[in-house]
Tab-separated table of C-alpha atoms in Angstrom:
chain	number	residue	atom	x	y	z
A	441	MET	CA	108.775	23.190	99.180
A	442	SER	CA	107.189	24.270	95.926
A	443	LEU	CA	106.487	21.845	93.092
A	444	VAL	CA	109.190	23.533	91.007
A	445	ASP	CA	111.724	23.131	93.828
A	446	PHE	CA	110.695	19.497	94.254
A	447	CYS	CA	111.255	18.878	90.523
A	448	ARG	CA	114.656	20.541	90.766
A	449	LEU	CA	115.515	18.210	93.644
A	450	ILE	CA	114.384	15.099	91.750
A	451	ALA	CA	116.452	16.237	88.747
A	452	THR	CA	119.597	15.767	90.878
A	453	PHE	CA	118.853	12.071	91.549
A	454	ASP	CA	120.545	9.181	89.766
A	455	VAL	CA	117.665	6.805	90.591
A	456	PHE	CA	114.221	7.462	92.078
A	457	VAL	CA	112.713	4.573	94.092
A	458	SER	CA	108.989	4.777	94.738
A	459	THR	CA	105.597	3.203	94.600
A	460	SER	CA	103.292	4.287	91.791
A	461	THR	CA	102.789	7.914	92.825
A	462	GLY	CA	102.878	11.432	91.436
A	463	PRO	CA	106.554	11.944	92.352
A	464	MET	CA	107.423	8.785	90.387
A	465	HIS	CA	105.793	10.354	87.323
A	466	LEU	CA	107.693	13.608	87.882
A	467	ALA	CA	110.949	11.619	87.938
A	468	GLY	CA	109.917	9.842	84.742
A	469	ALA	CA	109.029	13.117	83.049
A	470	LEU	CA	112.534	14.329	83.931
A	471	ASN	CA	113.903	11.073	82.421
A	472	ILE	CA	115.434	10.038	85.757
A	473	LYS	CA	115.935	6.282	86.209
A	474	THR	CA	113.072	4.837	88.271
A	475	LEU	CA	112.595	1.684	90.286
A	476	SER	CA	108.867	1.489	90.948
A	477	PHE	CA	106.429	-0.825	92.694
A	478	PHE	CA	102.885	-1.461	91.473
A	479	GLY	CA	99.911	-3.502	92.598
A	480	ALA	CA	99.394	-6.903	91.017
A	481	SER	CA	96.014	-6.073	89.453
A	482	LEU	CA	95.511	-4.715	85.929
A	483	PHE	CA	94.019	-1.540	87.433
A	484	ALA	CA	97.231	-0.849	89.386
A	485	SER	CA	99.818	-2.412	87.060
A	486	SER	CA	102.816	-0.861	85.373
A	487	LYS	CA	101.182	-1.688	82.033
A	488	ARG	CA	98.791	1.131	82.815
A	489	TRP	CA	100.797	3.442	85.086
A	490	ALA	CA	104.492	3.227	84.092
A	491	THR	CA	106.370	6.474	83.607
A	492	ILE	CA	106.921	8.114	80.220
A	493	SER	CA	110.707	7.911	80.531
A	494	ASP	CA	112.871	5.812	78.239
A	495	PRO	CA	111.993	2.133	78.857
A	496	GLU	CA	115.624	1.269	79.645
A	497	LYS	CA	115.461	3.777	82.502
A	498	GLN	CA	112.510	1.990	84.135
A	499	ALA	CA	112.471	-0.974	86.489
A	500	ASN	CA	108.853	-1.787	87.253
A	501	PHE	CA	107.822	-4.468	89.718
A	502	GLU	CA	104.341	-5.770	90.403
A	503	VAL	CA	104.099	-6.798	94.048
A	504	ALA	CA	102.054	-9.947	94.647
A	505	GLN	CA	100.593	-10.735	98.069
A	506	ASN	CA	102.892	-13.702	98.559
A	507	TYR	CA	106.212	-12.199	97.459
A	508	GLY	CA	109.349	-13.740	98.912
A	509	GLN	CA	113.126	-13.886	98.754
A	510	ASP	CA	113.193	-14.265	94.951
A	511	PHE	CA	111.304	-10.990	94.596
A	512	TYR	CA	113.727	-9.181	96.906
A	513	GLN	CA	116.671	-10.574	94.945
A	514	ALA	CA	115.177	-9.448	91.614
A	515	VAL	CA	114.633	-5.928	92.990
A	516	GLU	CA	118.168	-5.777	94.394
A	517	ASN	CA	119.690	-6.991	91.120
A	518	LYS	CA	117.736	-4.444	89.073
A	519	LEU	CA	118.681	-1.622	91.448
A	520	ILE	CA	122.359	-2.549	91.147
A	521	THR	CA	122.010	-2.584	87.348
A	522	LEU	CA	120.280	0.817	87.288
A	523	CYS	CA	122.890	2.349	89.584
A	524	SER	CA	125.771	1.000	87.512
A	525	LYS	CA	124.515	2.575	84.267
A	526	PRO	CA	125.752	6.125	83.729
A	527	SER	CA	123.091	8.824	83.844
A	528	VAL	CA	122.842	10.800	80.634
């Protein structure tokens, strides 16, 4: 699949779920809603590596080593919120 075809595919998504990777940034550049996971250090944080999409279209989570049920619940709640908002 070419990069252009991959971008066309991402453009059809309502939400893109990913770690901090190149495809996450492609989704952000296309202003697709993103739910993204980042490392808990400043070097790997969303403060440095978040997408360029509208902030209300981003759900960024920093994953600590000792994450637990509360973290899972926060991710699930944010995903439900993102999915319930209409894509524009």
